[in-house]
Amino acid sequence: MNQYRNLINGEWVAGDHWRPNVSPSDSKDVIGEYADADALQTEIAAAAAREAFRSWSKSGPQERFELLDQTASIILSRKAELARLLSREEGKTLSEAAAEVQRAGQIFKFFAGEALRINGELLPSIRSGLTVEVTREPIGVVGLITPWNFPIAIPAWKIAPALAYGNCVVIKPAELVPGCAWELVKILSDAGAPPGVVNLLMGPGAAVGEALVRSSNVDAISFTGSAMTGQTVAEKCVSSGKKVQLEMGGKNPMVVLDDADMDVAVDVCINGSFYSTGQRCTASSRLIVGRGIHDLFVEAMHARMRLLKVGNPLDSQTQIGPVVDARQLAQDERYIRLAGREGGSVFGGARVDADTEGFFLAPALVTGTHPSMTINQEEVFGPVASVIQVNDYDEALAVANDTRFGLSAGICTTSLKYASHFKRNVEAGMVMINTPTAGVDYHVPFGGRKKSSYGAREQGSYAQEFFTTVKTAYIAAGVV
Ligand code: ADP
């Protein structure tokens, strides 16, 4: 059995015990044993990052470009192999995993370029003889806490901008998927990241994550995960004066108006609700459907759901891989049962037998639901969507906004009037017209409103808002 260590100050070190990384598709498929770090190692890693920051923050754009560009090239050259690892440890299909690896490579390419494009402003002062210069500087040591649902893309979209703008990082990936983060950090190390610039600490959130958030050597935390953990992380960061950025849950609506193209609407909803096993914070979990199209839409959804192939994600025929673990499977099933008890009609949602022992669940669609039902208020994070029937566009918009979350929102319509109005008035960070709520580009901002997000946006050049701090300099004439 291969054993994988943490990276602290350029050294690969063991932890206090080894955690097996078991595939959700096959309990006999153990990918490897990964070292669990502890609170003391977290402090050592944060101190090493603090020390490394002294020189990395002064590194030039060419050096940062080369590290990120080289990392990107290695990721892309190993796409098939990394996709297979991702698919084994997280459970998404091989094609979804390949797309995620590709995206991780593209993110590093993009931020390699961003390292060359860090700019500022030069303004005349309101006082004569003075010039004002506004520049961006790195914030210092950034703790990165990542979830299990995008094991390589989320670490990539936090590490790449952090390094591009001159920060050092300590990354703590989710316990369930240490494999992809380990490979990514190994690639960075092989590509020439100096000791201490990138540190990897695997292990449980309660030990390693908390220690990272508490450490006085950490200046900022970028977190993606559940709303509940995010809240406690934010409270601790605010009370210790750390900059913090949170990406959390969603309860993303997809409105289907009576004038929608039925084929487009069904494609968009099947993809948005069930692909990646519904385990995306941008998944469409509430389908808000006009009275005029409702019955035909539900019938078409049922027909398509019957054809979806759930199974081993390494099989090229599979469209929906397993749920990530037993705890998540139990949560999905609990929400499905509750939706039935609260008056919804459940289609699908049964366990699926396979050749291997895994957490296979058929997608579930709950119809006849009311906006106040639990299924429409709480995030399930599985292949489960509900349908809410509405009378008209105004009611659809009101229901779409009737949630404490605000990450992504979509509408299927052929009306420019409704599409435009929805785009302006839905309370979400991202809006999708005739395209699924999930599936975003890497060069534009990602993030939400309300309880979905907190702090500056991630991705694209907007990432600099979090990963840099601004300095305003006043220069008097006569300085030579
Ligand atoms: P999920 O329930 O989907 O696993 P979490 O929010 O618990 O979502 O986990 C997201 C990330 O946060 C993981 O890397 C996890 O280990 C980490 N984490 C969990 N609890 C804490 C905590 N108290 N402090 C810091 N990080 C934590």
Short mmCIF file of C-alpha atoms and ligand atoms in Angstrom, two decimals:
data_model
loop_
_atom_site.label_atom_id
_atom_site.label_comp_id
_atom_site.label_asym_id
_atom_site.label_seq_id
_atom_site.Cartn_x
_atom_site.Cartn_y
_atom_site.Cartn_z
CA MET A 1 0.00 0.00 0.00
CA ASN A 2 1.44 3.39 -1.00
CA GLN A 3 1.78 5.97 1.76
CA TYR A 4 1.56 9.71 1.14
CA ARG A 5 3.04 12.33 3.49
CA ASN A 6 2.36 15.96 4.18
CA LEU A 7 4.60 18.69 2.76
CA ILE A 8 5.98 21.02 5.42
CA ASN A 9 8.74 23.48 4.56
CA GLY A 10 9.80 21.41 1.56
CA GLU A 11 10.01 18.11 3.52
CA TRP A 12 7.61 15.18 3.13
CA VAL A 13 6.69 14.22 6.70
CA ALA A 14 4.51 11.51 8.23
CA GLY A 15 1.70 12.31 10.64
CA ASP A 16 0.53 10.61 13.80
CA HIS A 17 -1.39 8.01 11.81
CA TRP A 18 -2.36 6.94 8.28
CA ARG A 19 -5.86 7.40 6.88
CA PRO A 20 -6.98 4.96 4.15
CA ASN A 21 -8.46 6.65 1.06
CA VAL A 22 -11.28 4.31 0.01
CA SER A 23 -13.18 4.67 -3.26
CA PRO A 24 -16.92 5.42 -2.89
CA SER A 25 -17.50 3.10 -5.87
CA ASP A 26 -15.78 0.07 -4.43
CA SER A 27 -15.01 -0.57 -0.78
CA LYS A 28 -12.19 -2.91 -1.87
CA ASP A 29 -10.44 -0.17 -3.84
CA VAL A 30 -8.08 1.53 -1.38
CA ILE A 31 -6.19 4.26 -3.25
CA GLY A 32 -3.52 4.68 -0.60
CA GLU A 33 -2.82 5.68 2.97
CA TYR A 34 -2.52 9.39 3.65
CA ALA A 35 -0.83 10.97 6.67
CA ASP A 36 -3.09 12.84 9.08
CA ALA A 37 -1.34 15.99 10.30
CA ASP A 38 -1.93 17.43 13.77
CA ALA A 39 -2.13 20.84 15.42
CA LEU A 40 1.62 21.04 16.11
CA GLN A 41 2.52 20.28 12.50
CA THR A 42 0.01 22.90 11.42
CA GLU A 43 1.82 25.50 13.46
CA ILE A 44 5.20 24.41 12.05
CA ALA A 45 3.84 24.63 8.50
CA ALA A 46 2.35 28.08 9.10
CA ALA A 47 5.64 29.32 10.58
CA ALA A 48 7.53 27.92 7.57
CA ALA A 49 5.14 29.71 5.24
CA ARG A 50 5.69 32.92 7.19
CA GLU A 51 9.46 32.56 6.75
CA ALA A 52 9.15 31.69 3.04
CA PHE A 53 6.94 34.74 2.52
CA ARG A 54 9.92 37.02 3.10
CA SER A 55 11.47 36.02 -0.21
CA TRP A 56 8.43 34.76 -2.20
CA SER A 57 6.62 38.08 -1.68
CA LYS A 58 9.62 39.75 -3.35
CA SER A 59 9.80 37.26 -6.23
CA GLY A 60 9.38 38.74 -9.68
CA PRO A 61 6.52 38.12 -12.09
CA GLN A 62 8.66 35.91 -14.35
CA GLU A 63 9.51 33.52 -11.48
CA ARG A 64 5.85 33.22 -10.47
CA PHE A 65 4.79 32.86 -14.10
CA GLU A 66 7.22 30.01 -14.63
CA LEU A 67 6.14 28.08 -11.52
CA LEU A 68 2.44 28.36 -12.37
CA ASP A 69 2.87 27.75 -16.09
CA GLN A 70 5.06 24.70 -15.49
CA THR A 71 2.53 23.37 -12.95
CA ALA A 72 -0.26 23.83 -15.51
CA SER A 73 1.69 22.02 -18.21
CA ILE A 74 2.38 19.03 -15.95
CA ILE A 75 -1.28 18.83 -14.86
CA LEU A 76 -2.45 18.91 -18.49
CA SER A 77 0.13 16.35 -19.61
CA ARG A 78 -1.08 13.95 -16.88
CA LYS A 79 -4.78 14.59 -17.46
CA ALA A 80 -5.92 11.01 -18.04
CA GLU A 81 -4.03 9.62 -15.02
CA LEU A 82 -5.17 12.40 -12.67
CA ALA A 83 -8.77 12.06 -13.92
CA ARG A 84 -8.69 8.36 -13.05
CA LEU A 85 -7.45 9.12 -9.53
CA LEU A 86 -10.12 11.81 -9.10
CA SER A 87 -12.83 9.48 -10.34
CA ARG A 88 -11.68 6.72 -7.99
CA GLU A 89 -11.48 8.88 -4.88
CA GLU A 90 -14.49 11.20 -5.37
CA GLY A 91 -16.77 9.18 -7.64
CA LYS A 92 -17.53 11.53 -10.51
CA THR A 93 -17.47 9.97 -13.96
CA LEU A 94 -14.21 9.78 -15.88
CA SER A 95 -15.35 12.42 -18.36
CA GLU A 96 -16.41 14.78 -15.55
CA ALA A 97 -13.10 14.13 -13.82
CA ALA A 98 -11.12 14.80 -17.00
CA ALA A 99 -12.96 18.10 -17.41
CA GLU A 100 -12.12 19.02 -13.83
CA VAL A 101 -8.41 18.21 -14.28
CA GLN A 102 -8.37 20.20 -17.50
CA ARG A 103 -9.91 23.10 -15.64
CA ALA A 104 -7.26 22.90 -12.92
CA GLY A 105 -4.58 23.14 -15.63
CA GLN A 106 -6.33 26.07 -17.27
CA ILE A 107 -6.62 27.86 -13.94
CA PHE A 108 -2.84 27.62 -13.44
CA LYS A 109 -2.26 28.86 -17.01
CA PHE A 110 -4.59 31.81 -16.40
CA PHE A 111 -2.93 32.81 -13.12
CA ALA A 112 0.54 32.36 -14.64
CA GLY A 113 -0.54 35.19 -16.95
CA GLU A 114 -2.07 37.16 -14.07
CA ALA A 115 1.32 37.19 -12.33
CA LEU A 116 2.55 39.28 -15.28
CA ARG A 117 -0.45 41.58 -15.20
CA ILE A 118 -0.44 42.86 -11.60
CA ASN A 119 -1.08 46.56 -12.00
CA GLY A 120 -1.86 49.67 -10.03
CA GLU A 121 -3.02 53.21 -10.50
CA LEU A 122 -1.32 56.57 -10.69
CA LEU A 123 -3.52 59.57 -9.88
CA PRO A 124 -2.95 63.27 -9.41
CA SER A 125 -3.41 64.29 -5.79
CA ILE A 126 -5.92 66.96 -4.83
CA ARG A 127 -2.90 68.74 -3.30
CA SER A 128 -0.54 70.39 -5.73
CA GLY A 129 2.90 68.85 -6.11
CA LEU A 130 1.75 65.44 -4.98
CA THR A 131 1.09 62.26 -6.93
CA VAL A 132 -0.83 59.28 -5.58
CA GLU A 133 0.19 55.73 -6.45
CA VAL A 134 -2.04 52.75 -5.63
CA THR A 135 -0.34 49.35 -5.73
CA ARG A 136 -1.26 45.80 -4.79
CA GLU A 137 0.83 43.71 -2.40
CA PRO A 138 0.39 40.11 -1.22
CA ILE A 139 -1.43 39.59 2.09
CA GLY A 140 1.00 37.04 3.55
CA VAL A 141 0.29 33.45 4.61
CA VAL A 142 -3.06 32.14 3.42
CA GLY A 143 -4.74 29.06 4.88
CA LEU A 144 -6.78 27.20 2.25
CA ILE A 145 -9.53 24.84 3.43
CA THR A 146 -11.19 22.85 0.67
CA PRO A 147 -14.16 20.45 0.32
CA TRP A 148 -14.42 17.01 -1.26
CA ASN A 149 -16.62 17.70 -4.30
CA PHE A 150 -13.95 19.26 -6.59
CA PRO A 151 -10.76 17.60 -5.28
CA ILE A 152 -8.39 19.23 -7.78
CA ALA A 153 -10.21 22.29 -9.19
CA ILE A 154 -10.92 24.00 -5.87
CA PRO A 155 -7.37 23.56 -4.51
CA ALA A 156 -6.18 24.88 -7.90
CA TRP A 157 -8.40 27.95 -7.87
CA LYS A 158 -7.19 28.88 -4.40
CA ILE A 159 -3.47 28.00 -4.71
CA ALA A 160 -2.90 29.53 -8.17
CA PRO A 161 -4.07 33.10 -7.39
CA ALA A 162 -2.48 32.99 -3.93
CA LEU A 163 0.95 32.27 -5.46
CA ALA A 164 0.48 34.54 -8.49
CA TYR A 165 0.00 37.54 -6.22
CA GLY A 166 2.98 36.62 -4.01
CA ASN A 167 1.42 34.81 -1.02
CA CYS A 168 2.52 31.56 0.63
CA VAL A 169 -0.05 28.87 1.39
CA VAL A 170 -0.93 26.07 3.75
CA ILE A 171 -3.62 23.90 2.17
CA LYS A 172 -5.86 21.49 4.06
CA PRO A 173 -7.93 19.39 1.67
CA ALA A 174 -11.04 17.48 2.73
CA GLU A 175 -10.32 14.20 4.56
CA LEU A 176 -12.28 12.20 1.95
CA VAL A 177 -10.16 13.24 -1.05
CA PRO A 178 -6.52 13.86 -0.10
CA GLY A 179 -5.21 12.12 -3.26
CA CYS A 180 -5.74 14.88 -5.83
CA ALA A 181 -4.50 17.63 -3.50
CA TRP A 182 -1.40 15.54 -2.75
CA GLU A 183 -0.68 15.12 -6.49
CA LEU A 184 -1.23 18.82 -7.10
CA VAL A 185 1.16 19.84 -4.32
CA LYS A 186 3.73 17.28 -5.53
CA ILE A 187 3.50 18.79 -9.02
CA LEU A 188 4.03 22.29 -7.58
CA SER A 189 7.00 21.04 -5.62
CA ASP A 190 8.48 19.30 -8.70
CA ALA A 191 7.85 22.45 -10.73
CA GLY A 192 10.14 24.33 -8.37
CA ALA A 193 8.03 25.85 -5.58
CA PRO A 194 10.63 26.93 -2.97
CA PRO A 195 10.40 25.27 0.50
CA GLY A 196 7.61 26.74 2.63
CA VAL A 197 5.83 28.49 -0.25
CA VAL A 198 3.31 25.64 -0.59
CA ASN A 199 2.59 23.43 2.43
CA LEU A 200 0.15 20.52 2.51
CA LEU A 201 -1.57 19.30 5.67
CA MET A 202 -4.05 16.46 5.29
CA GLY A 203 -6.34 15.41 8.10
CA PRO A 204 -9.54 16.25 9.94
CA GLY A 205 -11.11 19.70 9.96
CA ALA A 206 -11.58 19.73 13.70
CA ALA A 207 -7.81 19.31 14.30
CA VAL A 208 -5.90 20.68 11.31
CA GLY A 209 -8.54 23.11 9.97
CA GLU A 210 -9.15 24.65 13.38
CA ALA A 211 -5.42 24.96 14.10
CA LEU A 212 -4.95 26.73 10.78
CA VAL A 213 -7.75 29.18 11.53
CA ARG A 214 -6.30 29.82 15.01
CA SER A 215 -2.65 30.22 13.95
CA SER A 216 -1.16 33.67 14.44
CA ASN A 217 1.13 32.94 11.48
CA VAL A 218 -1.86 32.83 9.13
CA ASP A 219 -3.08 36.17 7.76
CA ALA A 220 -6.10 35.02 5.79
CA ILE A 221 -8.36 32.02 5.27
CA SER A 222 -10.07 31.00 2.05
CA PHE A 223 -12.69 28.36 2.83
CA THR A 224 -15.09 26.31 0.71
CA GLY A 225 -17.45 23.93 2.49
CA SER A 226 -20.69 23.77 4.40
CA ALA A 227 -22.54 26.84 5.65
CA MET A 228 -22.31 25.64 9.24
CA THR A 229 -18.51 25.18 9.26
CA GLY A 230 -18.09 28.38 7.25
CA GLN A 231 -19.91 30.35 9.91
CA THR A 232 -17.60 29.15 12.69
CA VAL A 233 -14.51 29.70 10.53
CA ALA A 234 -15.66 33.27 9.80
CA GLU A 235 -16.34 34.04 13.46
CA LYS A 236 -12.86 32.87 14.47
CA CYS A 237 -11.22 34.80 11.63
CA VAL A 238 -13.05 38.02 12.44
CA SER A 239 -12.24 37.79 16.14
CA SER A 240 -8.53 37.26 15.37
CA GLY A 241 -8.43 39.90 12.64
CA LYS A 242 -7.86 37.57 9.67
CA LYS A 243 -9.12 38.33 6.21
CA VAL A 244 -11.66 35.64 5.25
CA GLN A 245 -13.39 34.41 2.14
CA LEU A 246 -16.14 31.77 2.26
CA GLU A 247 -17.91 29.77 -0.43
CA MET A 248 -20.68 27.66 1.03
CA GLY A 249 -23.95 26.10 0.07
CA GLY A 250 -26.70 26.76 -2.39
CA LYS A 251 -30.37 25.99 -2.96
CA ASN A 252 -30.20 27.03 -6.56
CA PRO A 253 -33.44 27.61 -8.45
CA MET A 254 -34.02 26.77 -12.12
CA VAL A 255 -37.18 28.44 -13.41
CA VAL A 256 -38.91 26.79 -16.37
CA LEU A 257 -41.45 29.17 -17.91
CA ASP A 258 -44.40 28.06 -20.04
CA ASP A 259 -42.65 29.41 -23.17
CA ALA A 260 -39.44 27.39 -22.58
CA ASP A 261 -38.11 25.05 -25.25
CA MET A 262 -38.94 21.69 -23.66
CA ASP A 263 -35.83 19.85 -24.91
CA VAL A 264 -33.57 22.64 -23.67
CA ALA A 265 -35.35 22.77 -20.29
CA VAL A 266 -35.10 19.02 -19.71
CA ASP A 267 -31.41 18.91 -20.77
CA VAL A 268 -30.62 21.87 -18.51
CA CYS A 269 -32.46 20.38 -15.52
CA ILE A 270 -31.09 16.84 -15.88
CA ASN A 271 -27.55 18.18 -16.14
CA GLY A 272 -27.91 20.86 -13.44
CA SER A 273 -29.69 18.64 -10.94
CA PHE A 274 -28.11 15.23 -11.35
CA TYR A 275 -24.72 15.35 -13.11
CA SER A 276 -21.74 15.03 -10.78
CA THR A 277 -24.30 13.15 -8.64
CA GLY A 278 -25.83 16.53 -7.69
CA GLN A 279 -22.77 17.12 -5.51
CA ARG A 280 -22.07 20.64 -6.73
CA CYS A 281 -22.80 23.77 -4.71
CA THR A 282 -24.18 25.18 -7.96
CA ALA A 283 -26.54 22.22 -8.62
CA SER A 284 -30.16 23.07 -9.48
CA SER A 285 -32.10 21.68 -6.54
CA ARG A 286 -35.38 23.63 -6.96
CA LEU A 287 -37.13 23.40 -10.34
CA ILE A 288 -39.76 26.16 -10.43
CA VAL A 289 -42.12 25.28 -13.25
CA GLY A 290 -45.01 27.17 -14.90
CA ARG A 291 -48.49 25.66 -14.66
CA GLY A 292 -48.84 25.48 -18.45
CA ILE A 293 -45.75 23.32 -19.01
CA HIS A 294 -45.64 21.51 -15.66
CA ASP A 295 -47.22 18.13 -16.46
CA LEU A 296 -45.41 17.63 -19.76
CA PHE A 297 -42.13 18.75 -18.19
CA VAL A 298 -42.42 16.30 -15.28
CA GLU A 299 -43.30 13.48 -17.67
CA ALA A 300 -40.27 14.31 -19.85
CA MET A 301 -38.00 14.48 -16.78
CA HIS A 302 -39.21 11.07 -15.59
CA ALA A 303 -38.60 9.61 -19.06
CA ARG A 304 -35.03 10.96 -19.13
CA MET A 305 -34.35 9.86 -15.53
CA ARG A 306 -35.32 6.29 -16.39
CA LEU A 307 -32.51 6.28 -18.99
CA LEU A 308 -29.77 7.68 -16.74
CA LYS A 309 -27.08 5.09 -16.11
CA VAL A 310 -25.95 5.07 -12.48
CA GLY A 311 -22.88 3.02 -11.67
CA ASN A 312 -19.13 2.72 -11.55
CA PRO A 313 -17.71 6.06 -12.75
CA LEU A 314 -14.76 4.32 -14.43
CA ASP A 315 -17.21 2.63 -16.84
CA SER A 316 -17.51 4.86 -19.93
CA GLN A 317 -21.28 4.20 -20.13
CA THR A 318 -21.93 5.60 -16.64
CA GLN A 319 -23.58 9.03 -16.41
CA ILE A 320 -24.04 9.28 -12.63
CA GLY A 321 -21.36 8.05 -10.24
CA PRO A 322 -21.82 7.16 -6.56
CA VAL A 323 -22.60 9.44 -3.64
CA VAL A 324 -19.33 10.32 -1.93
CA ASP A 325 -19.69 8.28 1.30
CA ALA A 326 -22.07 6.50 3.67
CA ARG A 327 -22.78 9.66 5.68
CA GLN A 328 -23.78 11.65 2.58
CA LEU A 329 -25.88 8.72 1.31
CA ALA A 330 -27.75 8.59 4.62
CA GLN A 331 -28.32 12.36 4.41
CA ASP A 332 -29.68 12.14 0.84
CA GLU A 333 -32.04 9.32 1.81
CA ARG A 334 -33.19 11.17 4.93
CA TYR A 335 -34.15 14.22 2.87
CA ILE A 336 -35.94 12.06 0.28
CA ARG A 337 -37.99 10.33 3.02
CA LEU A 338 -38.77 13.65 4.69
CA ALA A 339 -39.93 15.16 1.38
CA GLY A 340 -42.38 12.26 1.05
CA ARG A 341 -43.60 12.67 4.64
CA GLU A 342 -44.12 16.41 4.10
CA GLY A 343 -46.43 15.68 1.13
CA GLY A 344 -44.19 15.43 -1.95
CA SER A 345 -44.37 12.60 -4.53
CA VAL A 346 -40.98 10.97 -4.98
CA PHE A 347 -39.83 9.52 -8.30
CA GLY A 348 -36.57 7.53 -8.19
CA GLY A 349 -34.22 7.82 -5.23
CA ALA A 350 -33.68 4.06 -4.68
CA ARG A 351 -30.30 2.44 -4.13
CA VAL A 352 -28.78 0.91 -7.25
CA ASP A 353 -27.05 -2.48 -7.23
CA ALA A 354 -23.66 -2.72 -8.90
CA ASP A 355 -20.87 -5.27 -9.25
CA THR A 356 -18.89 -3.46 -6.56
CA GLU A 357 -19.86 -2.33 -3.09
CA GLY A 358 -20.42 1.43 -3.42
CA PHE A 359 -22.85 4.22 -2.55
CA PHE A 360 -25.00 4.14 -5.68
CA LEU A 361 -28.27 6.08 -5.60
CA ALA A 362 -30.73 6.69 -8.44
CA PRO A 363 -31.54 10.39 -8.94
CA ALA A 364 -34.75 11.52 -7.21
CA LEU A 365 -37.32 14.08 -8.33
CA VAL A 366 -39.90 15.23 -5.78
CA THR A 367 -43.03 16.79 -7.29
CA GLY A 368 -45.99 18.51 -5.67
CA THR A 369 -43.80 20.48 -3.29
CA HIS A 370 -44.38 23.81 -1.57
CA PRO A 371 -41.61 26.44 -1.13
CA SER A 372 -41.73 26.12 2.66
CA MET A 373 -41.03 22.35 2.68
CA THR A 374 -37.67 21.26 4.10
CA ILE A 375 -36.61 19.93 0.67
CA ASN A 376 -36.93 23.49 -0.68
CA GLN A 377 -35.12 25.21 2.17
CA GLU A 378 -32.15 23.01 3.10
CA GLU A 379 -29.26 21.92 0.92
CA VAL A 380 -29.25 18.14 0.28
CA PHE A 381 -26.01 17.94 -1.76
CA GLY A 382 -27.02 14.83 -3.65
CA PRO A 383 -28.88 13.75 -6.83
CA VAL A 384 -32.16 15.10 -5.50
CA ALA A 385 -34.31 17.90 -6.97
CA SER A 386 -37.81 19.14 -6.25
CA VAL A 387 -40.47 20.69 -8.46
CA ILE A 388 -42.54 23.70 -7.36
CA GLN A 389 -45.45 24.57 -9.64
CA VAL A 390 -46.15 28.31 -10.12
CA ASN A 391 -48.86 30.34 -11.88
CA ASP A 392 -46.75 32.96 -13.64
CA TYR A 393 -43.36 34.63 -13.96
CA ASP A 394 -43.83 36.96 -10.96
CA GLU A 395 -44.55 34.02 -8.68
CA ALA A 396 -41.57 32.12 -10.16
CA LEU A 397 -39.21 34.99 -9.35
CA ALA A 398 -40.59 35.35 -5.82
CA VAL A 399 -40.14 31.60 -5.18
CA ALA A 400 -36.64 31.66 -6.69
CA ASN A 401 -35.67 34.34 -4.17
CA ASP A 402 -37.41 32.61 -1.24
CA THR A 403 -34.20 31.11 0.16
CA ARG A 404 -31.40 32.06 2.48
CA PHE A 405 -28.88 31.08 -0.21
CA GLY A 406 -27.93 33.01 -3.36
CA LEU A 407 -25.21 31.28 -5.34
CA SER A 408 -26.48 30.46 -8.83
CA ALA A 409 -29.94 30.84 -10.40
CA GLY A 410 -31.28 29.93 -13.83
CA ILE A 411 -34.23 30.42 -16.13
CA CYS A 412 -35.39 28.52 -19.21
CA THR A 413 -37.45 30.80 -21.44
CA THR A 414 -37.66 32.02 -25.04
CA SER A 415 -38.74 35.46 -23.84
CA LEU A 416 -36.10 38.19 -23.83
CA LYS A 417 -38.33 40.25 -21.54
CA TYR A 418 -38.44 37.62 -18.79
CA ALA A 419 -34.80 36.58 -19.24
CA SER A 420 -33.68 40.21 -18.87
CA HIS A 421 -35.91 40.88 -15.87
CA PHE A 422 -34.77 37.68 -14.14
CA LYS A 423 -31.11 38.48 -14.77
CA ARG A 424 -31.52 41.81 -12.99
CA ASN A 425 -33.82 40.77 -10.16
CA VAL A 426 -32.84 37.31 -9.00
CA GLU A 427 -30.83 37.41 -5.77
CA ALA A 428 -27.81 35.35 -6.79
CA GLY A 429 -24.15 35.87 -7.62
CA MET A 430 -24.43 34.00 -10.93
CA VAL A 431 -27.37 33.84 -13.39
CA MET A 432 -27.83 31.29 -16.16
CA ILE A 433 -30.20 31.77 -19.09
CA ASN A 434 -31.15 28.51 -20.86
CA THR A 435 -28.03 26.82 -19.46
CA PRO A 436 -27.52 24.79 -16.25
CA THR A 437 -26.90 26.55 -12.92
CA ALA A 438 -23.72 24.48 -12.58
CA GLY A 439 -20.78 24.68 -14.98
CA VAL A 440 -18.79 27.92 -14.88
CA ASP A 441 -15.74 29.41 -16.57
CA TYR A 442 -12.45 29.94 -14.77
CA HIS A 443 -11.64 33.46 -16.04
CA VAL A 444 -14.65 35.25 -14.56
CA PRO A 445 -15.78 35.77 -10.95
CA PHE A 446 -17.39 32.89 -9.06
CA GLY A 447 -19.46 33.40 -5.93
CA GLY A 448 -22.82 34.20 -4.44
CA ARG A 449 -24.88 36.35 -2.13
CA LYS A 450 -26.78 35.87 1.12
CA LYS A 451 -25.67 32.75 3.06
CA SER A 452 -23.85 31.25 0.06
CA SER A 453 -20.74 33.39 0.17
CA TYR A 454 -18.87 35.87 2.28
CA GLY A 455 -16.02 38.16 1.32
CA ALA A 456 -14.42 38.78 -2.05
CA ARG A 457 -15.19 36.71 -5.16
CA GLU A 458 -12.97 33.87 -6.33
CA GLN A 459 -11.52 33.24 -9.82
CA GLY A 460 -10.63 35.41 -12.77
CA SER A 461 -8.81 38.67 -12.12
CA TYR A 462 -11.37 39.35 -9.34
CA ALA A 463 -9.37 36.90 -7.21
CA GLN A 464 -6.88 39.71 -6.55
CA GLU A 465 -9.44 41.42 -4.29
CA PHE A 466 -8.91 38.67 -1.74
CA PHE A 467 -5.32 37.70 -2.37
CA THR A 468 -3.83 41.20 -2.32
CA THR A 469 -3.95 44.24 -0.12
CA VAL A 470 -3.79 47.74 -1.51
CA LYS A 471 -1.15 50.33 -0.65
CA THR A 472 -1.66 54.04 -1.29
CA ALA A 473 1.56 56.04 -1.65
CA TYR A 474 1.81 59.87 -1.77
CA ILE A 475 4.84 61.17 -3.62
CA ALA A 476 5.87 64.81 -3.36
CA ALA A 477 7.52 66.48 -6.33
CA GLY A 478 11.23 66.68 -5.78
CA VAL A 479 11.69 63.02 -4.82
CA VAL A 480 14.39 61.64 -7.08
P1 ADP B 1 -18.78 18.71 4.50
O1 ADP B 1 -19.84 18.56 5.54
O2 ADP B 1 -19.27 18.78 3.12
O3 ADP B 1 -17.61 17.79 4.67
P2 ADP B 1 -17.35 20.81 5.86
O4 ADP B 1 -17.69 22.25 5.89
O5 ADP B 1 -17.44 20.05 7.13
O6 ADP B 1 -18.22 20.19 4.71
O7 ADP B 1 -15.87 20.60 5.30
C1 ADP B 1 -15.23 21.47 4.41
C2 ADP B 1 -13.76 21.59 4.80
O8 ADP B 1 -13.69 22.22 6.09
C3 ADP B 1 -13.05 20.24 4.96
O9 ADP B 1 -11.71 20.37 4.53
C4 ADP B 1 -13.12 20.00 6.45
O10 ADP B 1 -12.12 19.16 6.93
C5 ADP B 1 -12.93 21.42 6.97
N1 ADP B 1 -13.44 21.63 8.35
C6 ADP B 1 -14.40 20.94 9.01
N2 ADP B 1 -14.57 21.44 10.25
C7 ADP B 1 -13.70 22.47 10.38
C8 ADP B 1 -13.41 23.41 11.42
N3 ADP B 1 -14.06 23.37 12.58
N4 ADP B 1 -12.47 24.35 11.21
C9 ADP B 1 -11.82 24.41 10.02
N5 ADP B 1 -12.05 23.56 8.99
C10 ADP B 1 -12.98 22.60 9.16
#
